[in-house]
Short mmCIF file of C-alpha atoms in Angstrom, two decimals:
data_model
loop_
_atom_site.label_atom_id
_atom_site.label_comp_id
_atom_site.label_asym_id
_atom_site.label_seq_id
_atom_site.Cartn_x
_atom_site.Cartn_y
_atom_site.Cartn_z
CA MET A 7 0.00 0.00 0.00
CA ALA A 8 1.62 3.22 -1.11
CA SER A 9 1.74 6.33 1.09
CA HIS A 10 0.65 9.34 -0.97
CA ARG A 11 1.97 12.61 0.39
CA LEU A 12 0.42 15.95 -0.50
CA VAL A 13 3.70 17.74 0.20
CA PRO A 14 7.08 16.67 1.61
CA ALA A 15 6.92 15.98 5.37
CA ASP A 16 7.49 19.04 7.48
CA ASP A 17 10.18 19.22 10.17
CA PHE A 18 8.25 18.18 13.25
CA GLY A 19 10.45 20.18 15.63
CA ALA A 20 8.78 19.92 19.00
CA TYR A 21 5.96 17.47 19.25
CA TYR A 22 2.93 17.65 21.38
CA ASN A 23 3.06 15.45 24.40
CA LEU A 24 0.96 12.32 24.01
CA ALA A 25 -0.88 11.99 27.25
CA LYS A 26 0.11 8.75 28.95
CA CYS A 27 -2.25 5.82 28.74
CA ALA A 28 -3.73 5.08 32.10
CA ASP A 29 -3.29 1.58 33.54
CA TYR A 30 -6.34 -0.61 32.99
CA ASP A 31 -6.33 -4.32 33.66
CA SER A 32 -9.61 -4.72 31.85
CA LEU A 33 -12.42 -2.60 30.49
CA ARG A 34 -14.35 -1.00 33.31
CA GLU A 35 -17.94 -1.95 33.77
CA SER A 36 -20.20 0.45 31.90
CA LYS A 37 -22.26 1.12 35.02
CA THR A 38 -19.26 2.90 36.61
CA GLN A 39 -18.89 5.14 33.57
CA PRO A 40 -20.99 8.13 32.48
CA HIS A 41 -21.15 6.50 29.07
CA PHE A 42 -20.63 3.14 27.43
CA GLN A 43 -17.15 2.10 26.28
CA GLY A 44 -16.45 3.26 22.75
CA VAL A 45 -19.34 5.74 22.80
CA THR A 46 -17.45 9.05 23.08
CA GLY A 47 -17.98 12.32 21.25
CA LEU A 48 -15.21 14.25 19.46
CA ARG A 49 -14.72 18.01 19.59
CA ASN A 50 -14.90 19.93 16.33
CA LEU A 51 -11.67 21.82 15.83
CA GLY A 52 -12.96 24.01 12.99
CA ASN A 53 -14.65 22.25 10.08
CA THR A 54 -13.22 18.89 11.20
CA CYS A 55 -16.50 16.98 11.17
CA TYR A 56 -15.07 14.91 8.25
CA MET A 57 -12.26 13.76 10.54
CA ASN A 58 -14.55 13.08 13.49
CA ALA A 59 -16.88 10.94 11.39
CA ILE A 60 -14.01 8.79 10.11
CA LEU A 61 -12.42 8.41 13.52
CA GLN A 62 -15.76 7.28 14.96
CA CYS A 63 -16.11 4.62 12.25
CA LEU A 64 -12.51 3.35 12.87
CA CYS A 65 -13.26 3.34 16.62
CA SER A 66 -16.16 1.00 15.95
CA VAL A 67 -13.93 -1.58 14.23
CA SER A 68 -13.11 -3.74 17.25
CA PRO A 69 -10.18 -5.75 15.77
CA LEU A 70 -8.44 -2.46 14.93
CA VAL A 71 -9.13 -0.94 18.38
CA GLU A 72 -7.94 -4.11 20.14
CA TYR A 73 -4.70 -4.02 18.16
CA PHE A 74 -3.93 -0.57 19.60
CA LEU A 75 -5.34 -1.12 23.14
CA SER A 76 -3.29 -4.29 23.48
CA GLY A 77 -0.06 -2.50 22.65
CA LYS A 78 0.72 -4.71 19.66
CA TYR A 79 1.42 -1.63 17.56
CA ILE A 80 4.38 -0.75 19.78
CA THR A 81 6.43 -3.75 18.55
CA ALA A 82 6.01 -2.62 14.94
CA LEU A 83 7.16 0.89 15.91
CA LYS A 84 10.40 -0.13 17.66
CA LYS A 85 12.59 0.98 14.74
CA ASP A 86 10.50 3.78 13.28
CA CYS A 87 8.20 5.70 15.58
CA SER A 88 5.24 7.31 13.89
CA GLU A 89 3.65 10.35 15.55
CA VAL A 90 0.41 9.71 13.64
CA THR A 91 0.19 6.08 14.74
CA THR A 92 1.07 6.79 18.37
CA SER A 93 -1.40 9.64 18.66
CA PHE A 94 -4.05 7.44 16.97
CA ALA A 95 -3.46 4.74 19.58
CA TYR A 96 -3.79 7.23 22.45
CA LEU A 97 -6.98 8.65 20.92
CA MET A 98 -8.53 5.18 20.60
CA THR A 99 -7.59 4.58 24.26
CA ASP A 100 -9.31 7.82 25.32
CA MET A 101 -12.41 6.95 23.30
CA TRP A 102 -12.67 3.46 24.76
CA LEU A 103 -11.29 3.75 28.28
CA GLY A 104 -11.62 7.41 29.18
CA ASP A 105 -14.00 9.00 31.61
CA SER A 106 -15.18 11.90 29.46
CA ASP A 107 -18.29 12.10 27.34
CA CYS A 108 -16.17 13.72 24.64
CA VAL A 109 -12.43 14.13 23.90
CA SER A 110 -10.37 16.36 21.60
CA PRO A 111 -8.56 14.84 18.58
CA GLU A 112 -6.25 17.87 18.44
CA ILE A 113 -3.05 15.87 19.03
CA PHE A 114 -3.90 13.43 16.25
CA LEU A 115 -4.80 16.25 13.86
CA SER A 116 -1.54 18.01 14.69
CA ALA A 117 0.46 14.89 13.85
CA LEU A 118 -1.37 14.23 10.61
CA GLY A 119 -1.34 17.89 9.67
CA SER A 120 2.45 17.94 9.97
CA LEU A 121 2.48 15.58 7.01
CA TYR A 122 -0.56 17.00 5.21
CA PRO A 123 -0.93 20.76 5.97
CA ALA A 124 -4.25 20.91 4.08
CA PHE A 125 -5.92 19.29 7.07
CA LEU A 126 -4.80 22.20 9.30
CA LYS A 127 -6.51 24.93 7.25
CA LYS A 128 -9.83 24.55 9.01
CA THR A 129 -11.62 24.07 5.72
CA GLN A 130 -13.99 21.26 4.80
CA GLN A 131 -12.24 18.17 3.41
CA ASP A 132 -13.52 15.00 1.79
CA ALA A 133 -14.05 12.21 4.33
CA GLN A 134 -13.19 9.51 1.86
CA GLU A 135 -9.87 11.09 1.00
CA PHE A 136 -9.09 11.61 4.68
CA LEU A 137 -9.78 7.89 5.32
CA ILE A 138 -7.28 6.94 2.57
CA TYR A 139 -4.55 9.13 4.09
CA VAL A 140 -5.14 7.75 7.63
CA LEU A 141 -5.08 4.11 6.50
CA ASN A 142 -1.97 4.70 4.37
CA GLU A 143 -0.08 6.38 7.25
CA LEU A 144 -1.02 3.62 9.70
CA HIS A 145 0.02 0.96 7.18
CA GLU A 146 3.33 2.63 6.36
CA ALA A 147 4.21 2.82 10.10
CA LEU A 148 3.14 -0.71 10.96
CA LYS A 149 3.99 -2.70 7.85
CA LYS A 150 6.23 -5.76 7.84
CA HIS A 151 8.11 -7.03 4.82
CA CYS A 152 7.26 -10.60 3.88
CA ARG A 153 9.65 -12.66 1.78
CA LYS A 154 8.39 -15.09 -0.82
CA ARG A 155 8.78 -18.77 0.09
CA ALA A 156 11.78 -20.47 -1.36
CA ASN A 157 9.70 -23.06 -3.14
CA GLU A 158 7.26 -20.50 -4.53
CA LYS A 159 7.69 -20.39 -8.29
CA ARG A 160 6.43 -17.74 -10.66
CA THR A 161 3.54 -19.08 -12.70
CA GLY A 162 1.80 -17.78 -15.76
CA GLN A 163 -1.19 -15.56 -15.32
CA SER A 164 -4.44 -17.36 -14.73
CA CYS A 165 -7.91 -16.21 -13.90
CA CYS A 166 -8.30 -14.82 -10.38
CA ARG A 167 -4.65 -15.56 -9.50
CA LYS A 168 -3.66 -13.90 -6.22
CA VAL A 169 -0.58 -11.75 -5.97
CA PRO A 170 1.47 -12.60 -2.83
CA ALA A 171 1.57 -9.67 -0.47
CA ARG A 172 5.01 -8.24 0.14
CA GLU A 173 4.03 -5.83 2.92
CA THR A 174 1.45 -6.59 5.54
CA SER A 175 0.04 -4.68 8.51
CA ILE A 176 -3.13 -4.62 10.61
CA ILE A 177 -4.53 -2.34 7.91
CA THR A 178 -3.94 -4.78 5.06
CA ARG A 179 -5.13 -7.71 7.16
CA LEU A 180 -8.43 -5.94 7.86
CA PHE A 181 -9.15 -3.57 4.93
CA GLU A 182 -7.20 -4.75 1.88
CA GLY A 183 -8.91 -6.65 -0.92
CA GLN A 184 -7.98 -7.45 -4.48
CA LEU A 185 -9.74 -6.97 -7.79
CA SER A 186 -9.05 -9.12 -10.85
CA TYR A 187 -9.58 -7.73 -14.33
CA SER A 188 -10.14 -10.15 -17.21
CA ILE A 189 -9.37 -8.29 -20.49
CA THR A 190 -10.47 -9.90 -23.76
CA CYS A 191 -9.44 -8.53 -27.15
CA LEU A 192 -12.58 -8.33 -29.31
CA LYS A 193 -10.53 -8.97 -32.45
CA CYS A 194 -8.43 -12.09 -31.61
CA GLU A 195 -10.20 -13.04 -28.34
CA THR A 196 -6.89 -13.21 -26.46
CA CYS A 197 -7.54 -12.94 -22.75
CA THR A 198 -5.12 -11.31 -20.27
CA HIS A 199 -5.45 -10.70 -16.57
CA LYS A 200 -4.53 -7.84 -14.24
CA ASN A 201 -4.76 -7.60 -10.45
CA GLU A 202 -5.21 -4.50 -8.32
CA VAL A 203 -5.43 -4.10 -4.54
CA PHE A 204 -7.99 -1.82 -2.90
CA THR A 205 -9.00 -0.58 0.52
CA ILE A 206 -12.09 1.32 -0.62
CA LEU A 207 -14.43 0.51 -3.47
CA SER A 208 -15.86 3.63 -5.14
CA LEU A 209 -19.29 2.68 -6.52
CA PRO A 210 -21.16 4.56 -9.29
CA ILE A 211 -24.78 5.50 -8.56
CA PRO A 212 -26.92 4.40 -11.51
CA SER A 213 -30.01 6.48 -10.68
CA ASP A 214 -30.75 10.06 -9.70
CA TYR A 215 -33.73 9.14 -7.56
CA GLU A 216 -33.65 5.76 -5.87
CA CYS A 217 -31.65 2.52 -6.12
CA SER A 218 -30.12 -0.21 -3.96
CA LEU A 219 -26.52 -0.95 -2.97
CA GLN A 220 -26.82 -4.08 -5.12
CA ASP A 221 -27.68 -1.83 -8.11
CA CYS A 222 -24.49 0.11 -7.43
CA LEU A 223 -22.44 -3.12 -7.19
CA GLN A 224 -23.90 -4.52 -10.38
CA CYS A 225 -23.07 -1.27 -12.17
CA PHE A 226 -19.47 -1.44 -10.92
CA PHE A 227 -18.90 -5.09 -11.81
CA GLN A 228 -20.77 -5.20 -15.11
CA GLN A 229 -18.73 -6.02 -18.19
CA ASP A 230 -17.35 -2.92 -19.86
CA THR A 231 -16.22 -2.37 -23.46
CA LEU A 232 -13.15 -0.27 -24.15
CA THR A 233 -13.50 1.54 -27.50
CA TRP A 234 -12.08 4.55 -29.30
CA SER A 235 -9.50 6.39 -27.14
CA ASN A 236 -9.83 3.71 -24.43
CA GLN A 237 -8.62 0.86 -26.67
CA ILE A 238 -5.84 -1.27 -25.26
CA HIS A 239 -2.70 -2.61 -26.91
CA CYS A 240 -3.16 -6.30 -27.71
CA SER A 241 0.09 -8.21 -27.45
CA PHE A 242 -1.15 -10.79 -29.98
CA CYS A 243 -2.50 -8.35 -32.59
CA GLU A 244 0.38 -5.95 -31.77
CA ILE A 245 -1.88 -2.92 -32.20
CA LYS A 246 -4.56 -1.20 -30.18
CA GLN A 247 -7.90 -3.02 -30.25
CA GLU A 248 -11.31 -2.79 -28.65
CA ALA A 249 -11.60 -5.00 -25.59
CA ALA A 250 -14.10 -6.33 -23.11
CA VAL A 251 -13.22 -5.96 -19.41
CA ARG A 252 -14.76 -8.12 -16.64
CA THR A 253 -14.07 -7.30 -12.99
CA THR A 254 -14.30 -9.72 -10.06
CA ILE A 255 -13.08 -9.80 -6.46
CA SER A 256 -10.26 -12.31 -6.03
CA LYS A 257 -9.60 -11.43 -2.37
CA VAL A 258 -12.33 -10.08 -0.12
CA PRO A 259 -11.29 -8.01 2.89
CA LYS A 260 -12.61 -8.61 6.42
CA ILE A 261 -13.79 -5.01 6.45
CA ILE A 262 -15.01 -3.71 3.09
CA VAL A 263 -15.62 0.03 2.68
CA PHE A 264 -17.96 1.32 -0.03
CA HIS A 265 -17.62 4.88 -1.24
CA LEU A 266 -20.85 6.06 -2.86
CA LYS A 267 -19.87 8.51 -5.58
CA ARG A 268 -22.32 11.26 -4.81
CA PHE A 269 -20.02 14.04 -6.00
CA ASP A 270 -20.33 14.21 -9.77
CA ILE A 271 -17.88 16.51 -11.58
CA GLN A 272 -17.94 16.76 -15.37
CA GLY A 273 -15.71 19.54 -16.61
CA THR A 274 -16.89 22.75 -15.00
CA VAL A 275 -20.25 21.30 -13.97
CA LYS A 276 -20.42 20.03 -10.40
CA ARG A 277 -23.34 18.44 -8.62
CA LYS A 278 -24.21 16.18 -5.74
CA LEU A 279 -26.35 13.11 -6.29
CA TRP A 280 -29.08 12.94 -3.68
CA THR A 281 -30.13 9.44 -4.67
CA ASP A 282 -31.76 7.44 -1.87
CA ILE A 283 -29.64 4.28 -1.82
CA HIS A 284 -31.09 1.34 0.10
CA TYR A 285 -28.43 -0.78 1.80
CA PRO A 286 -28.91 -3.82 4.05
CA LEU A 287 -27.86 -3.75 7.72
CA THR A 288 -27.23 -7.50 7.67
CA ASN A 289 -26.52 -10.29 5.17
CA LEU A 290 -25.00 -8.34 2.33
CA ASP A 291 -24.25 -10.99 -0.32
CA LEU A 292 -21.14 -10.31 -2.37
CA THR A 293 -21.01 -13.84 -3.82
CA PRO A 294 -22.01 -12.76 -7.40
CA TYR A 295 -18.97 -10.51 -7.60
CA ILE A 296 -16.36 -12.85 -6.13
CA CYS A 297 -14.22 -15.07 -8.36
CA PRO A 298 -15.70 -18.61 -8.00
CA VAL A 299 -12.35 -20.01 -6.75
CA PHE A 300 -12.52 -17.79 -3.65
CA ARG A 301 -16.18 -17.88 -2.70
CA LYS A 302 -15.63 -18.93 0.90
CA HIS A 303 -16.66 -15.88 2.83
CA PRO A 304 -19.91 -15.38 4.78
CA MET A 305 -22.37 -12.56 4.44
CA TYR A 306 -21.36 -9.01 5.42
CA ASN A 307 -23.05 -6.94 8.13
CA LEU A 308 -23.02 -3.14 8.34
CA CYS A 309 -20.94 -1.73 11.22
CA ALA A 310 -20.61 1.98 10.39
CA VAL A 311 -21.86 4.72 8.11
CA VAL A 312 -20.53 8.19 7.22
CA ASN A 313 -23.27 10.63 6.28
CA HIS A 314 -22.85 13.87 4.28
CA PHE A 315 -25.32 16.75 4.42
CA GLY A 316 -25.14 19.81 2.15
CA ASP A 317 -23.52 20.37 -1.24
CA LEU A 318 -20.03 19.99 -2.82
CA ASP A 319 -18.72 23.28 -1.52
CA GLY A 320 -19.67 22.78 2.08
CA GLY A 321 -21.88 20.58 4.17
CA HIS A 322 -21.52 18.50 7.32
CA TYR A 323 -20.46 14.95 8.16
CA THR A 324 -21.86 12.67 10.82
CA ALA A 325 -21.48 8.97 11.57
CA PHE A 326 -23.65 6.02 12.60
CA CYS A 327 -21.72 3.26 14.37
CA LYS A 328 -22.67 -0.03 15.95
CA ASN A 329 -21.11 -0.54 19.36
CA SER A 330 -19.73 -3.99 20.12
CA VAL A 331 -20.44 -3.63 23.86
CA THR A 332 -24.13 -2.71 23.70
CA GLN A 333 -24.80 -4.06 20.18
CA SER A 334 -26.77 -0.87 19.64
CA TRP A 335 -26.40 1.86 17.00
CA TYR A 336 -25.31 5.37 17.88
CA SER A 337 -25.33 8.67 16.04
CA PHE A 338 -22.11 10.73 16.31
CA ASP A 339 -22.40 14.40 15.43
CA ASP A 340 -19.10 15.77 16.76
CA THR A 341 -19.75 16.08 20.58
CA ARG A 342 -23.43 15.10 20.27
CA VAL A 343 -23.92 11.35 20.75
CA SER A 344 -27.25 9.55 20.88
CA GLU A 345 -28.52 6.00 20.61
CA ILE A 346 -30.68 5.35 17.56
CA PRO A 347 -32.93 2.47 16.50
CA ASP A 348 -31.89 0.18 13.66
CA THR A 349 -34.58 1.72 11.49
CA SER A 350 -32.81 5.10 11.59
CA VAL A 351 -29.55 3.80 10.17
CA GLN A 352 -30.95 3.71 6.65
CA THR A 353 -30.79 7.30 5.29
CA ALA A 354 -30.48 9.13 1.98
CA THR A 355 -27.34 10.93 3.21
CA ALA A 356 -25.04 7.83 3.36
CA TYR A 357 -21.63 8.48 1.79
CA LEU A 358 -19.36 5.70 3.14
CA LEU A 359 -20.50 2.24 4.23
CA PHE A 360 -18.39 -0.06 6.42
CA TYR A 361 -19.25 -3.75 6.27
CA SER A 362 -17.70 -6.64 8.24
CA CYS A 363 -17.82 -10.33 7.36
CA GLN A 364 -17.45 -11.36 10.98
CA PRO A 365 -19.11 -10.22 14.23
CA PHE A 366 -17.16 -7.88 16.50
CA SER A 367 -16.32 -8.81 20.04
CA ILE A 368 -15.49 -6.39 22.87
CA PRO A 369 -11.87 -5.19 22.50
CA THR A 370 -9.40 -6.33 25.16
CA GLN A 371 -6.13 -4.66 26.02
CA LYS A 372 -2.72 -5.00 27.65
CA ARG A 373 -2.03 -5.84 31.28
CA LYS A 374 0.98 -3.64 32.11
CA SER A 375 1.47 -1.31 35.03
CA GLN A 376 3.75 1.13 33.19
CA ASP A 377 3.62 3.14 30.05
CA SER A 378 5.20 0.97 27.34
CA THR A 379 5.62 3.63 24.68
CA PRO A 380 9.16 3.36 23.25
CA ASP A 381 11.51 5.98 24.71
CA HIS A 382 12.54 7.21 21.27
CA CYS A 383 8.89 8.06 20.61
CA LYS A 384 8.95 10.48 23.58
CA GLN A 385 12.13 12.35 22.78
CA GLY A 386 11.85 15.99 21.85
CA ILE A 387 8.17 16.13 22.85
CA ARG A 388 6.88 19.16 24.69
CA LYS A 389 3.99 18.92 27.10
CA TRP A 390 0.47 19.61 26.05
CA PRO A 391 -0.83 22.65 27.90
#
C-alpha cells in the first residue's frame, strides 16, 4: 500500500506530548462510567467533522481498536516511531477507556497535519480522501516485509490468481482486498489478466432518484467495453484493439468500505447526487462478484456509516456506528452522541458504508502497570498545555 503525500513531510520540531495511557487491567464496567465504552464524542476543531466521522467509524472496528489497546502496535514501531500512529493509539484509548463524554482529537490532527498541511487549514475536506490518508499512514508505520517462500515459483497468469503480499500490516489484514480484471481482445479473443489491490471501493450511482446498494455493485462489476480512445494494446495483434473488461473480487477483505460516488464533476459542472440508496444492515451478499475459486466468505453486516449533508462546496459529516459492547447503533455528530434504532440507520445521506464479514467482540487490552511507549517516541516532545 503506497503512502501518498500531498507535500514533503514538514520538520516536526517539537511534538505535542501524547498523554500517557492510564493503567487498565480490563475494560471498566459500563455502570461505573458516564457513558458506554467506545461511545465518546469528538470536539470539532474547525470544520473537522469529516475527521470526527471517520475516527468514529474506525473506533467502531473492534479488531483495529484491540490491536492498539493491546499495545501490539508498539512492537512494529520499535525501529521507526510514527507520531500519527502513536497519537491514533492514544486517541482510541481515550475513546474506549476514558471517563469523558467527549475528547479532543487535536493531538492526532496536529500529527497528521504535519504531513498533510491541508488538514490544518480549518476548511472542509472530503471524508473518503481523509480515510485513505489515515489508512496509508497507519500501514506505512506498521507494515512488515514478507519474503516469498523459497519453493514458490512464478507461474503464468491465470484467472483470479492472487498476488502474494510483500508488505502486511493490521490495515492490510483488515481492509485490503484485491480486484481481478479479465481483459479480452474483441478482435483475436486473447484474454489477459490484471490484479489491483484496494482498501475502498468507489461505486457509481446508476439512478438520480432511488436505487439499492446491489444496483451500485452490479453497475461497478458489469462487463465494460473499451473503445475509441480507451482501446488497449493487444500483445497478440500488436496494435490497439477494442476489448471487453470483466471485474471480479479475487480477495475479499474482512472489512469492506464502499464509497458512494455522490459528487459528480464533469468539466466545470459540479453536482451532488441525492439518490436514496437502500443498503442492508445485515446479510449483504457479495457472492455474485467474487471469483468462483474464492467464494468462501460469509455474508457482510453493516458496522458503520458516514453521512454527508449539504452540497459539494460545504456541508456537514456525521457517523452512525454499531457498538460492540451494547450491540446498539449510535449517532455521532461531533460532541453530540445519541442512541438510535436500527430503522434510523438507513438514510439518503449515506456516503461511506463499512461492512464486516465477522461479528465484532468487545476489545481487550494489555495488562501492564507502566507506560510501554518506546523511549525514542517520547524524545523531543513538549507537554500539552
